[in-house]
Coordinates of C-alpha atoms and ligand atoms in Angstrom, one line a residue:
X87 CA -14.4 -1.9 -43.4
X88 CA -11.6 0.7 -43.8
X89 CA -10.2 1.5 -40.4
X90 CA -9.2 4.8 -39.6
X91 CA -6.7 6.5 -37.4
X92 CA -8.2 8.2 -34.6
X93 CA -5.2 10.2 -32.7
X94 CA -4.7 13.5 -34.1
X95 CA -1.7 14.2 -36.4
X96 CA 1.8 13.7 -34.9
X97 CA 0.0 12.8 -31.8
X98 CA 3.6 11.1 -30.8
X99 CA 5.8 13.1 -32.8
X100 CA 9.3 13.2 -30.7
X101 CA 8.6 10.2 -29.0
X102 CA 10.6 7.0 -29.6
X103 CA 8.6 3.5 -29.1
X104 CA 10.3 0.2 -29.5
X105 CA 8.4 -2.6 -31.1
X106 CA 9.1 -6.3 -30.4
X107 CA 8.3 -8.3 -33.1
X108 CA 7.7 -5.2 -35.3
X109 CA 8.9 -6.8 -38.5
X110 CA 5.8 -8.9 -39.5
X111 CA 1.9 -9.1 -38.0
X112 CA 0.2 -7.0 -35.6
X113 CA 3.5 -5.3 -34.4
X114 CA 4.4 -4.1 -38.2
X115 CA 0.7 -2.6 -38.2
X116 CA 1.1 -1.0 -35.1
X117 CA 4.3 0.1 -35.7
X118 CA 3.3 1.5 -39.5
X119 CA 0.3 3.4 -37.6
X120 CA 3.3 4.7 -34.9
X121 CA 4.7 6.2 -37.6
X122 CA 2.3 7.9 -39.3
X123 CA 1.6 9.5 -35.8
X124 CA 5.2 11.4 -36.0
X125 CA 6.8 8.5 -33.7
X126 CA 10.7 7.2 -34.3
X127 CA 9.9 3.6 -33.9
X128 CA 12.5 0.7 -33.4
X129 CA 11.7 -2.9 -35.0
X130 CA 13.4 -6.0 -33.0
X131 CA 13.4 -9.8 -33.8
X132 CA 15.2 -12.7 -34.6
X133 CA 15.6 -12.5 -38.3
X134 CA 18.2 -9.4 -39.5
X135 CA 16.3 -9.5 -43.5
X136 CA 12.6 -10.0 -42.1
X137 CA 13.4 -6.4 -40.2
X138 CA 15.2 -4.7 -42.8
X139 CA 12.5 -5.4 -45.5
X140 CA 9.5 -3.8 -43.0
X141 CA 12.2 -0.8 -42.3
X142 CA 12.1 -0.1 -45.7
X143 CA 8.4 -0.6 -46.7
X144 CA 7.7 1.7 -44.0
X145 CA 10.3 4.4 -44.1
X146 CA 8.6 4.6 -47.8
X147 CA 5.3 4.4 -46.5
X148 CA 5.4 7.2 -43.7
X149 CA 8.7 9.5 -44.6
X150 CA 9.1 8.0 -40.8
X151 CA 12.4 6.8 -39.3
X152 CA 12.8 3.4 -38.6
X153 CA 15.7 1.5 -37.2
X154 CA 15.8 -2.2 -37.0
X155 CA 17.9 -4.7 -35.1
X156 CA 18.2 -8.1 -34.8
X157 CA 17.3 -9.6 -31.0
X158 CA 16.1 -12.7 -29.4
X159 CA 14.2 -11.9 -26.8
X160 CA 15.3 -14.4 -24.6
X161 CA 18.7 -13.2 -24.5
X162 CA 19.4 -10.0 -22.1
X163 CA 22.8 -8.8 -23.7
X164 CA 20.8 -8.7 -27.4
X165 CA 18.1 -6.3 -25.4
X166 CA 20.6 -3.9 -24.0
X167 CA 22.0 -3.6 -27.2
X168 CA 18.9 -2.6 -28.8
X169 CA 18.5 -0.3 -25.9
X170 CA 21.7 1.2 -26.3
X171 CA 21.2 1.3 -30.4
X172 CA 17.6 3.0 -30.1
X173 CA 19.5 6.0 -27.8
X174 CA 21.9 6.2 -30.3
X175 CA 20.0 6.7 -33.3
X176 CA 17.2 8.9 -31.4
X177 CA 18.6 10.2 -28.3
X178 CA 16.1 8.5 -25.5
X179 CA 13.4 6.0 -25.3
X180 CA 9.3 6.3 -24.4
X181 CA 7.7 3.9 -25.0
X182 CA 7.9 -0.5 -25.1
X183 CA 5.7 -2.3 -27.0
X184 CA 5.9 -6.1 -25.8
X185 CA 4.8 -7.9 -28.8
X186 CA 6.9 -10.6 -29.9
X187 CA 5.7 -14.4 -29.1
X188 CA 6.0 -17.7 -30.1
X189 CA 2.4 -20.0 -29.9
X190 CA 1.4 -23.6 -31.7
X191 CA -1.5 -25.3 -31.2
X192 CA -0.7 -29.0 -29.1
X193 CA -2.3 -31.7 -26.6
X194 CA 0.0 -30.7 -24.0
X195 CA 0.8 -33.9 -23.3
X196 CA 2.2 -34.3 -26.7
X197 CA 5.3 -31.5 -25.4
X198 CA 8.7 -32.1 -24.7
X199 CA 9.8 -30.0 -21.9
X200 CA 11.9 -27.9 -24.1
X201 CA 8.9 -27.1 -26.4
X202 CA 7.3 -25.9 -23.0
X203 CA 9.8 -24.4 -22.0
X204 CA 10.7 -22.7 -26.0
X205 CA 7.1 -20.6 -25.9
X206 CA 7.5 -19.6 -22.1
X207 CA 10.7 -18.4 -22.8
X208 CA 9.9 -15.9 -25.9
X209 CA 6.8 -14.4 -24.5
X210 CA 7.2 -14.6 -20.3
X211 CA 10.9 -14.3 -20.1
X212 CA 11.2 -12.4 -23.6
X213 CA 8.3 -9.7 -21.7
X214 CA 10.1 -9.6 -18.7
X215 CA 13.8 -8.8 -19.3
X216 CA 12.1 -5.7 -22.1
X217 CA 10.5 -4.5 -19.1
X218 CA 13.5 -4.6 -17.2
X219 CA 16.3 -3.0 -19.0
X220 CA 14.0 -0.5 -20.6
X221 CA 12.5 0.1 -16.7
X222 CA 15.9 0.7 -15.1
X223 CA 16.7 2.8 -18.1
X224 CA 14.0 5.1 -17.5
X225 CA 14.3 5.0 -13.6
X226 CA 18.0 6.1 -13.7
X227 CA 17.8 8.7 -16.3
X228 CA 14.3 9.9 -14.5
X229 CA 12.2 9.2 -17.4
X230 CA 8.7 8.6 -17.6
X231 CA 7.7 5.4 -19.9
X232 CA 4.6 3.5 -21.2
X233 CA 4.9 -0.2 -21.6
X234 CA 2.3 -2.2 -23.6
X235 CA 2.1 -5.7 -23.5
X236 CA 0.4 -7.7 -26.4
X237 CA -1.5 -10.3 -24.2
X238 CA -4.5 -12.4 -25.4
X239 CA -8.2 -13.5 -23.7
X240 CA -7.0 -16.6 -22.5
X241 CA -4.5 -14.8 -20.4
X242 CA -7.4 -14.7 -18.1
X243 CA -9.5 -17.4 -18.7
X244 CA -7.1 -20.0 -19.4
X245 CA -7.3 -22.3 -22.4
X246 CA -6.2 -25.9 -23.5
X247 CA -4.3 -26.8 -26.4
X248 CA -2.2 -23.6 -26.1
X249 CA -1.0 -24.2 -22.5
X250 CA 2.9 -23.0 -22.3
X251 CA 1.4 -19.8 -24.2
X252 CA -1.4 -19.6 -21.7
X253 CA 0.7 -19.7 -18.6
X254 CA 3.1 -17.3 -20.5
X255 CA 0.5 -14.2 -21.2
X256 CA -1.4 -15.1 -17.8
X257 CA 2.1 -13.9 -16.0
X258 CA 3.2 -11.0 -18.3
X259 CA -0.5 -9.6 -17.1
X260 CA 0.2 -10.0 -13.7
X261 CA 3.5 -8.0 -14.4
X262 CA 1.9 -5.7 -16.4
X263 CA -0.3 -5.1 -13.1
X264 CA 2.4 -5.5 -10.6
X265 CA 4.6 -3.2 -12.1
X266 CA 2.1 -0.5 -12.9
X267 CA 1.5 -0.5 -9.0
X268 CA 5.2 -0.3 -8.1
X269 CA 7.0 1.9 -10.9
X270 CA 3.8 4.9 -11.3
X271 CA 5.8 7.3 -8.4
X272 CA 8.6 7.3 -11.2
X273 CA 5.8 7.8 -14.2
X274 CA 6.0 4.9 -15.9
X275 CA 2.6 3.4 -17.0
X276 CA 2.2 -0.3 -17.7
X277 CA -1.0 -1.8 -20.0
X278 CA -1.9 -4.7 -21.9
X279 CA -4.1 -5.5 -24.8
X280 CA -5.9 -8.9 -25.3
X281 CA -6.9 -8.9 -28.7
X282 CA -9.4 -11.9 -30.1
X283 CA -8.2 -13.3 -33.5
X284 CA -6.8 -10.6 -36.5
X285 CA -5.7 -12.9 -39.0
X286 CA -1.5 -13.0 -39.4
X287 CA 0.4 -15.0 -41.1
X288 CA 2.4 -16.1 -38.2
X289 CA -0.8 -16.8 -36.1
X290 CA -2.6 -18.8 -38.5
X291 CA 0.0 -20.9 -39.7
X292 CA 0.7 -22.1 -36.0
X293 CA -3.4 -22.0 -34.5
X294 CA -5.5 -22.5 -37.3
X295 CA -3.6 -25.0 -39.8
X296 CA -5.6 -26.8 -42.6
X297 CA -7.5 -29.3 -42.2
X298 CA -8.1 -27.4 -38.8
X299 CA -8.8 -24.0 -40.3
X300 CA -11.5 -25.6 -43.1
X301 CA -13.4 -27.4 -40.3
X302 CA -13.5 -24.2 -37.8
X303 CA -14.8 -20.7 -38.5
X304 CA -13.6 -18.4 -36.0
X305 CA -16.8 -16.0 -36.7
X306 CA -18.7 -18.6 -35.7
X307 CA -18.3 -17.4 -32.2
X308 CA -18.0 -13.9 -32.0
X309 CA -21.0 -12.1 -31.4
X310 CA -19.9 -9.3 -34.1
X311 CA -19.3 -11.9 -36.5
X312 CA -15.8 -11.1 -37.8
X313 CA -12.4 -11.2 -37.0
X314 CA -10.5 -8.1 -36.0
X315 CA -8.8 -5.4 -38.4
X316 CA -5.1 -4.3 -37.9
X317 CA -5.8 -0.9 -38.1
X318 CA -8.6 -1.4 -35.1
X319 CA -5.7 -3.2 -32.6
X320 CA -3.3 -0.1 -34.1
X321 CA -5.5 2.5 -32.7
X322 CA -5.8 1.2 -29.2
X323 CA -2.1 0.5 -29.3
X324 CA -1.2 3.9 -30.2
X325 CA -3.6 5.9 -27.4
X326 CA -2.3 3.0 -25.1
X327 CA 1.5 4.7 -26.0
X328 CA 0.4 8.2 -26.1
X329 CA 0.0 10.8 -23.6
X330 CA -3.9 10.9 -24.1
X331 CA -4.4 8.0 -21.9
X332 CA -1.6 9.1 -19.2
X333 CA -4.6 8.3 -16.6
X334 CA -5.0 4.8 -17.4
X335 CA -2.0 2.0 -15.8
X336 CA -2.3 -1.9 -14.9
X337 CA -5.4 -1.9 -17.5
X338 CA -5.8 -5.0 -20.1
X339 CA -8.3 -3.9 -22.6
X340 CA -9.9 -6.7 -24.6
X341 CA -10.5 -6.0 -28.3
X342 CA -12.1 -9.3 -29.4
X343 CA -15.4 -8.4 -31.3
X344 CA -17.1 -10.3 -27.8
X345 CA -15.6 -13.7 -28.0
X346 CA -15.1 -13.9 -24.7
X347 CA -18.4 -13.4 -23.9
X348 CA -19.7 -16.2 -25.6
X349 CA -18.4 -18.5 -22.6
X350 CA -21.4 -17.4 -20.7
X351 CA -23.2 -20.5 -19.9
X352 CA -26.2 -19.8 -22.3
X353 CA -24.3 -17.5 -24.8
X354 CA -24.6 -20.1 -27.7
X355 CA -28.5 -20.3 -28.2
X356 CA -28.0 -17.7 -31.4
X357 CA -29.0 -20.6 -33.3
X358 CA -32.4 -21.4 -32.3
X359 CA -34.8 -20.3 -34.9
X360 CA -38.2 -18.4 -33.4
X361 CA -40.1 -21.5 -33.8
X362 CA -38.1 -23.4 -31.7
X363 CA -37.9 -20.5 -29.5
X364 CA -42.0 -20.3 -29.4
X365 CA -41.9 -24.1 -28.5
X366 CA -39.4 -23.1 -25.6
X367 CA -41.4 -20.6 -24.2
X368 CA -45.0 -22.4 -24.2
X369 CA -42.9 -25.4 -22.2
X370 CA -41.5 -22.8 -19.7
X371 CA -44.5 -20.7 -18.9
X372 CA -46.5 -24.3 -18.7
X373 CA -43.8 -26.0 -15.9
X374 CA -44.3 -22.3 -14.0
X375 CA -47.8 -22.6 -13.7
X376 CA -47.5 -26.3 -12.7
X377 CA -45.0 -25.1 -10.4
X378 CA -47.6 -22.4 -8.7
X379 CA -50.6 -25.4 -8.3
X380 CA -48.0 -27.5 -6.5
Ligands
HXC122 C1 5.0 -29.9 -30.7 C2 6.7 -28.5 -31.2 C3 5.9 -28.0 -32.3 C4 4.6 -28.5 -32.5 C5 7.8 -26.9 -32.2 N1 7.9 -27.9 -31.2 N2 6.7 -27.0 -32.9 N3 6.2 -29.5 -30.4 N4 4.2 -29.5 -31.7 N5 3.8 -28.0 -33.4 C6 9.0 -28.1 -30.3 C7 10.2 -28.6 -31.1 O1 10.2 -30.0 -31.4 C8 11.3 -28.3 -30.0 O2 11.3 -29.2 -29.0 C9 10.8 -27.0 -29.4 O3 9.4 -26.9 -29.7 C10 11.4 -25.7 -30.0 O4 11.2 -25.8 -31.4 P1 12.2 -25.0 -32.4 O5 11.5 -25.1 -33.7 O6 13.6 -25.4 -32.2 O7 12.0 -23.5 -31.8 P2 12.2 -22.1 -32.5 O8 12.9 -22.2 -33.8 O9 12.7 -21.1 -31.4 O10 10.7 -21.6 -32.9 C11 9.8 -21.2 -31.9 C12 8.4 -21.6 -32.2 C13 8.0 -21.2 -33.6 C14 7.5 -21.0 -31.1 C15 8.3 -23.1 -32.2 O11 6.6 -21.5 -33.9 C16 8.2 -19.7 -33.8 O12 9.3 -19.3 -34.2 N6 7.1 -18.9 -33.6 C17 7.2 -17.4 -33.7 C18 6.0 -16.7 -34.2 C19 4.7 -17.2 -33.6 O13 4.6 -18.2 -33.0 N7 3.6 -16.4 -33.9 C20 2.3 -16.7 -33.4 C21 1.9 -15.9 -32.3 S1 0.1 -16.0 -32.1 P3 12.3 -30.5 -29.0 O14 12.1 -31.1 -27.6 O15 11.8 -31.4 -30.1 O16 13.7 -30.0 -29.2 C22 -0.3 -15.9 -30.5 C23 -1.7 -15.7 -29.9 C24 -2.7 -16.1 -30.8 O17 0.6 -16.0 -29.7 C25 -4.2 -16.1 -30.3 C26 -5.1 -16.3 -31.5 C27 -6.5 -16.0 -31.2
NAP123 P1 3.6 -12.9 -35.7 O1 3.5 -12.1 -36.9 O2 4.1 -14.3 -35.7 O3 4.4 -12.1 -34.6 C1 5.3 -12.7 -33.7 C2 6.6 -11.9 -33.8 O4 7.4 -12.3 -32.7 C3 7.4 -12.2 -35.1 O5 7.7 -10.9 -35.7 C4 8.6 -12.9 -34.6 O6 9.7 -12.5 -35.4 C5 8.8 -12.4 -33.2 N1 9.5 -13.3 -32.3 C6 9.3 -14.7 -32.1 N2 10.2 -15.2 -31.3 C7 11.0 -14.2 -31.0 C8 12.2 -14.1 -30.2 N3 12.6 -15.1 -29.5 N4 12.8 -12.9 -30.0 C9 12.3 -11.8 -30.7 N5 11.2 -11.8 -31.5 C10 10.6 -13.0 -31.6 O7 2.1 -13.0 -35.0 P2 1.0 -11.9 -34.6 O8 -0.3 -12.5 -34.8 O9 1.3 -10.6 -35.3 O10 1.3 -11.8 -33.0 C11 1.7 -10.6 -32.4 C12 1.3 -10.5 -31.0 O11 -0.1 -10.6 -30.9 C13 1.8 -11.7 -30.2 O12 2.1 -11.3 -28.9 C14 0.6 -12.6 -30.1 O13 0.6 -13.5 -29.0 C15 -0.5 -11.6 -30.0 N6 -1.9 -12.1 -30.4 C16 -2.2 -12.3 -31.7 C17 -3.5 -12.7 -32.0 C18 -3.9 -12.9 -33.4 O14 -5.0 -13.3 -33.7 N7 -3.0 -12.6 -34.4 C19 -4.4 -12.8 -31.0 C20 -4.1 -12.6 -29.7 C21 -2.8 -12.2 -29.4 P3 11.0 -13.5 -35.6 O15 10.4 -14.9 -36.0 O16 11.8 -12.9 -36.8 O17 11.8 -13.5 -34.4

């Protein structure tokens, strides 16, 4: 499958969007796609080299303009100085992308409180002070804004083994929500995306390691059967950020293939064969007319 780009061309040209975590994964797809859109795009995250070797494979890619500075999200002063580096270089800011995050598989019980604490940190705290800064930027200089949060199905569900991420997601969606309540009468929109899995380096090393990832197919439970393409999670990013969905605020959209489905309580029968399901069927209809003699 060959995704491709459904927003017309330069759909966001003039508009700059800051990408967390825009130097590797999903947020160097999204950001590529941004691009090619017209966008000035931003790249941020912890390692300087990671960020300057995305810059330039996609300045080459998309004649686009890309700048890139180091941050840790976790640290307030290294945000406003992206903040202040982005106006710089492009004159304002549009749009946040809140992508960056830090995940690994772990009985909970096995975590030190700092581990905990090191995940909740990068993608609750890391989400929040973005919002922040970039939100009293935009309220002082009267600007309208689009957030988008990278959030993921368990945000609402919950799930074990991933627990400080979990908790971390489940409260950037809430502020995704409360926000888009309180800041829409100064025009700023807030959304989230909870994508199933599209496979990443950075996600795979961390949730699927081997002998994990030989003994566990992750198509196995999606009812499409396949794991998610970039350019699919790049397109719903990029009308998320654009002006074509200026209706839509406090939305999470999930973009999973159906996963999450599959927790209905019955949702797993796929694998009984039409004998079986003959056999079923005889047994039902037998106990209802047992049932109507009683
Ligand atoms: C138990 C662990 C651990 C593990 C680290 N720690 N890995 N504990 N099991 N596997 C503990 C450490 O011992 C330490 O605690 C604390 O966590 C901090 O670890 P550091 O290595 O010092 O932290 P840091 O260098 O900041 O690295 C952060 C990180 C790392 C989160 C641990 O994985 C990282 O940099 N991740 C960034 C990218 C990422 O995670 N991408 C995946 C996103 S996928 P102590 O007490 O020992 O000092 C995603 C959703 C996927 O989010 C959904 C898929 C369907
Ligand atoms: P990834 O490539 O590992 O992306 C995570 C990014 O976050 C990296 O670029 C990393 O860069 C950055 N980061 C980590 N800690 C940071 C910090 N303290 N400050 C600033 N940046 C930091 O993994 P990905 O799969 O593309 O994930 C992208 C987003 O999608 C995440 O929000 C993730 O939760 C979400 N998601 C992914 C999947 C999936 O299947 N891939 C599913 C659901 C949700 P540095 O290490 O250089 O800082």
């Amino acid at each position: 499958m060959n995704v491709t780009g459904m927003l017309r061309d330069d759909a966001l040209k003039g508009k700059t969007i800051i990408v967390t975590g825009g130097g590797t994964g999903l947020g160097k797809s999204v950001s590529r796609y941004l691009l090619q859109l017209g966008a000035n795009v931003t790249i941020c995250s912890r390692r300087q080299t990671v960020l300057d070797a995305t810059a330039k494979e996609l300045i080459d890619e998309t004649s686009g303009q890309v700048l890139a500075v180091a941050c840790d999200v976790r640290n307030p002063v290294e945000i406003e100085n992206v903040i202040a580096r982005t106006i710089e270089k492009f004159g304002k800011i549009d749009g946040l992308l809140n992508n960056s995050a830090g995940n690994f598989i772990s009985p909970t019980e096995r975590l030190s409180y700092k581990a905990f604490d090191t995940v909740v940190d990068i993608v609750l705290r890391g989400t929040y002070y973005f919002t922040l800064a970039v939100g009293k930027y935009w309220i002082e200089n009267k600007i309208p804004g689009t957030v988008l949060n990278i959030s993921t199905t368990y945000a609402t569900t919950g799930s074990g083994y991933v627990v400080p991420s979990a908790v971390a997601k489940g409260g950037a969606l809430i502020m995704t929500k409360s926000l888009a309540a309180e800041w829409g009468k100064y025009g700023i929109r807030l959304n989230a995306i909870a994508p199933g899995p599209f496979p990443t380096k950075g996600a795979w090393d961390r949730l699927f390691p081997e002998p994990l990832a030989s003994m566990m197919d992750p198509t196995s439970r999606i009812p499409l059967h396949r794991v998610g393409e970039h350019g699919e999670l790049a397109n719903l990013a990029a009308f998320l950020l654009s002006d074509y969905s200026s209706y839509i605020t406090g939305e999470s959209i999930t973009i999973d293939g159906g996963e999450v489905l599959m927790a209905g309580e019955f949702s797993h029968l796929e694998n009984v064969t039409p004998e079986q399901w003959d056999m079923i069927e005889q047994t039902v209809r037998q106990a209802n007319k047992a049932s109507k003699k009683e």
